[in-house]
Coordinates of C-alpha atoms in Angstrom, one line a residue:
Chain G
G175 CA 99.2 64.1 72.5
E176 CA 95.9 62.5 73.9
S177 CA 96.7 59.2 72.4
V178 CA 99.9 59.0 74.7
G179 CA 98.0 58.0 77.8
L180 CA 96.1 54.9 76.5
H181 CA 97.2 51.7 78.2
L182 CA 99.4 53.7 80.7
P183 CA 99.4 52.9 84.4
T184 CA 97.4 55.8 86.2
L185 CA 98.0 57.3 89.7
S186 CA 95.1 59.5 90.8
V187 CA 96.0 62.0 93.6
Q188 CA 93.7 64.6 95.5
E189 CA 94.9 68.1 95.0
G190 CA 97.2 69.2 97.8
D191 CA 98.2 65.6 98.6
N192 CA 101.9 64.2 97.7
S193 CA 102.4 62.0 94.9
I194 CA 104.8 59.2 94.3
I195 CA 105.6 57.9 90.8
N196 CA 107.6 54.8 90.6
C197 CA 109.9 53.5 87.9
A198 CA 112.1 50.2 87.6
Y199 CA 115.0 50.4 85.6
S200 CA 116.9 47.5 83.7
N201 CA 120.4 48.3 83.1
S202 CA 122.6 48.0 86.3
A203 CA 125.3 50.0 84.5
S204 CA 123.1 52.9 84.1
D205 CA 124.5 55.8 86.1
Y206 CA 122.4 58.8 85.0
F207 CA 118.5 59.0 85.4
I208 CA 116.0 61.7 84.3
W209 CA 112.4 62.4 85.1
Y210 CA 110.4 64.0 82.4
K211 CA 106.8 65.4 82.4
Q212 CA 104.8 65.3 79.2
E213 CA 101.5 67.3 79.0
S214 CA 99.0 66.6 76.1
G215 CA 100.1 67.6 72.7
K216 CA 103.5 68.6 73.9
G217 CA 106.9 67.2 73.9
P218 CA 108.4 65.8 77.2
Q219 CA 110.0 68.3 79.5
F220 CA 113.0 67.8 82.1
I221 CA 112.0 67.8 85.7
I222 CA 114.9 66.8 87.5
D223 CA 117.9 64.3 87.3
I224 CA 120.2 62.3 89.5
R225 CA 123.4 60.5 88.9
S226 CA 124.3 57.1 90.6
N227 CA 126.6 58.5 93.3
M228 CA 123.6 59.9 94.9
D229 CA 120.4 58.4 96.4
K230 CA 118.4 61.6 96.7
R231 CA 118.0 64.9 95.0
Q232 CA 115.6 67.7 95.6
G233 CA 114.1 70.4 93.2
Q234 CA 111.2 72.9 93.6
R235 CA 108.4 70.7 94.9
V236 CA 110.0 67.6 93.5
T237 CA 112.4 65.0 94.9
V238 CA 113.9 62.0 93.1
L239 CA 115.0 58.9 95.0
L240 CA 117.4 56.2 93.6
N241 CA 117.7 52.8 95.1
K242 CA 120.4 51.0 93.0
T243 CA 120.2 47.8 95.0
V244 CA 116.7 47.1 93.5
K245 CA 117.3 49.4 90.4
H246 CA 114.3 51.5 91.5
L247 CA 113.9 55.1 90.9
S248 CA 111.0 57.3 92.2
L249 CA 109.5 61.0 91.8
Q250 CA 107.9 62.7 94.6
I251 CA 105.8 65.6 94.0
A252 CA 104.8 67.7 97.0
A253 CA 101.5 69.6 97.4
T254 CA 100.3 68.2 93.9
Q255 CA 98.5 70.9 92.0
P256 CA 96.1 70.4 88.8
G257 CA 98.9 71.6 86.6
D258 CA 100.9 68.7 87.6
S259 CA 98.5 66.4 85.7
A260 CA 100.5 64.8 82.9
V261 CA 102.5 61.6 81.9
Y262 CA 105.7 61.2 83.7
F263 CA 108.5 59.1 82.4
C264 CA 111.9 58.1 83.7
A265 CA 114.9 57.7 81.6
E266 CA 118.3 56.2 82.1
N267 CA 121.8 55.9 80.4
N268 CA 125.5 55.0 81.1
G269 CA 126.9 57.9 79.1
N270 CA 127.7 55.8 76.1
T271 CA 124.2 55.6 74.5
P272 CA 121.0 57.6 74.1
L273 CA 118.5 57.7 76.8
V274 CA 116.4 54.7 77.4
F275 CA 112.8 55.7 78.3
G276 CA 110.1 54.0 80.5
K277 CA 106.7 53.4 79.3
G278 CA 105.4 56.2 81.6
T279 CA 102.8 56.9 84.5
R280 CA 99.7 59.1 84.0
L281 CA 99.3 61.4 87.0
S282 CA 95.5 62.7 87.4
V283 CA 95.0 65.4 90.0
I284 CA 91.4 65.5 91.5
A285 CA 90.6 69.1 92.3
Chain X
D1 CA 111.1 74.1 73.8
A2 CA 114.8 75.0 74.0
G3 CA 115.1 76.3 70.5
I4 CA 113.9 73.3 68.5
T5 CA 111.1 73.3 65.7
Q6 CA 109.7 70.5 63.9
S7 CA 108.1 70.6 60.6
P8 CA 105.4 69.9 59.6
R9 CA 103.4 69.6 62.9
H10 CA 100.7 67.7 61.3
K11 CA 100.7 65.5 58.2
V12 CA 98.4 62.9 56.5
T13 CA 99.8 60.9 53.7
E14 CA 98.9 57.8 51.8
T15 CA 100.7 54.4 52.0
G16 CA 103.6 54.2 49.6
T17 CA 104.5 57.8 49.3
P18 CA 107.6 59.2 50.8
V19 CA 107.7 61.6 53.7
T20 CA 110.2 63.8 55.2
L21 CA 110.2 65.5 58.6
R22 CA 112.3 68.1 59.6
C23 CA 113.9 69.1 62.9
H24 CA 115.6 72.3 63.3
Q25 CA 117.7 73.5 66.3
T26 CA 119.2 76.9 67.3
E27 CA 121.1 75.6 70.0
N28 CA 124.2 74.4 68.3
H29 CA 124.0 71.0 70.1
R30 CA 125.9 68.1 68.7
Y31 CA 123.4 65.3 69.3
M32 CA 120.1 65.0 67.7
Y33 CA 117.6 62.1 68.0
W34 CA 114.3 61.0 66.3
Y35 CA 111.8 59.2 68.4
R36 CA 108.6 57.8 67.8
Q37 CA 105.7 57.6 70.5
D38 CA 102.7 55.3 70.2
P39 CA 100.3 54.1 72.8
G40 CA 101.8 51.3 75.2
H41 CA 105.4 51.9 73.9
G42 CA 106.4 55.2 75.3
L43 CA 109.3 56.8 73.3
R44 CA 111.2 54.5 71.0
L45 CA 114.5 55.7 69.4
I46 CA 114.5 55.8 65.6
H47 CA 117.9 57.2 64.6
Y48 CA 120.4 59.5 66.1
S49 CA 123.1 61.8 65.1
Y50 CA 126.4 62.8 67.1
G51 CA 127.6 65.1 64.5
V52 CA 127.4 66.3 60.9
K53 CA 127.2 63.3 58.7
D54 CA 127.4 61.0 61.7
T55 CA 124.4 58.9 62.4
D56 CA 123.6 55.6 64.0
K57 CA 120.4 53.4 64.4
G58 CA 118.1 53.0 67.1
E59 CA 116.0 50.4 68.2
V60 CA 113.1 50.8 65.6
S61 CA 115.0 51.9 62.6
D62 CA 113.4 49.7 60.0
G63 CA 111.9 51.9 57.2
Y64 CA 113.4 55.0 58.3
S65 CA 116.4 56.9 57.1
V66 CA 118.0 60.1 58.3
S67 CA 120.5 62.8 57.2
R68 CA 122.3 65.6 58.9
S69 CA 124.2 67.7 56.3
K70 CA 124.3 70.9 58.9
T71 CA 124.4 71.0 62.6
E72 CA 121.2 72.7 62.9
D73 CA 119.2 70.2 60.7
F74 CA 118.3 66.5 61.3
L75 CA 115.9 65.0 58.6
L76 CA 113.9 61.9 59.1
T77 CA 112.6 60.3 55.9
L78 CA 110.1 57.3 55.4
E79 CA 111.0 56.1 51.9
S80 CA 107.5 54.5 51.5
A81 CA 105.1 55.3 54.3
T82 CA 103.2 52.4 55.7
S83 CA 100.2 52.4 58.2
S84 CA 102.5 51.1 61.0
Q85 CA 104.3 54.3 60.7
T86 CA 101.3 56.3 62.1
S87 CA 102.6 57.9 65.0
V88 CA 103.8 61.0 66.8
Y89 CA 107.4 61.9 66.3
F90 CA 109.7 63.8 68.4
C91 CA 113.1 65.4 67.8
A92 CA 115.6 65.8 70.7
I93 CA 118.8 67.5 71.0
S94 CA 121.5 67.1 73.7
E95 CA 125.1 68.5 74.3
P96 CA 127.3 66.0 76.4
T97 CA 129.8 68.5 77.0
S98 CA 127.2 70.6 79.1
G99 CA 127.9 68.0 81.9
T100 CA 124.6 66.3 81.7
Y101 CA 122.9 63.8 79.3
E102 CA 119.7 65.7 79.3
Q103 CA 117.7 65.8 76.0
Y104 CA 115.5 68.7 75.0
F105 CA 112.5 67.8 73.0
G106 CA 110.5 69.5 70.3
P107 CA 106.9 69.9 69.9
G108 CA 106.4 66.8 68.0
T109 CA 104.9 65.9 64.6
R110 CA 101.8 63.8 64.2
L111 CA 101.7 61.5 60.9
T112 CA 99.0 59.7 60.0
V113 CA 99.4 57.3 57.0
T114 CA 96.1 56.2 55.4

């Protein structure tokens, strides 16, 4: 709920601009990555995923970029809307263990 | 929420009392998970199950036990609740044979231990 957002890094974006949310992952053996969106008072919801044999994947208004060399993942949201305001988490795994989640970034859209 | 319900949705209990949270799914997914979510820590895995009666510990399992007697139900028990267990608890499910490792989450249970 509302307490999830405390102590999180925050990204403030003007409505209509593009957003870029970054995530550094820790396990070089990870081969699957997911981005989740969590709105206040709700459970995380799947946005997009990518496997390690790809470096880019596009969805509706979202793009995930994967840089395995520096173990970095990013989520790009085009034409950010007020409904995009939420906490965004990246998650990783290598197929043998449950997903490991990052701490999250709060996206705040300024109308 | 992908056919996942959690009960209760909110609970206030006293230190030292036992508490059981229930997760119910209608998706027939093999894997089920319990996470807790706290400010500054993100989602942390408590326990998970990879089949009926098959469970394993996560990174923050101390003080918690789980049971899975049916595919659709995964119970999380706090044998003697402590204030440090005040948190929001999420259940999740996944089905590896679907070709992805995506986990679907329930709506959460807010637990307050006084």
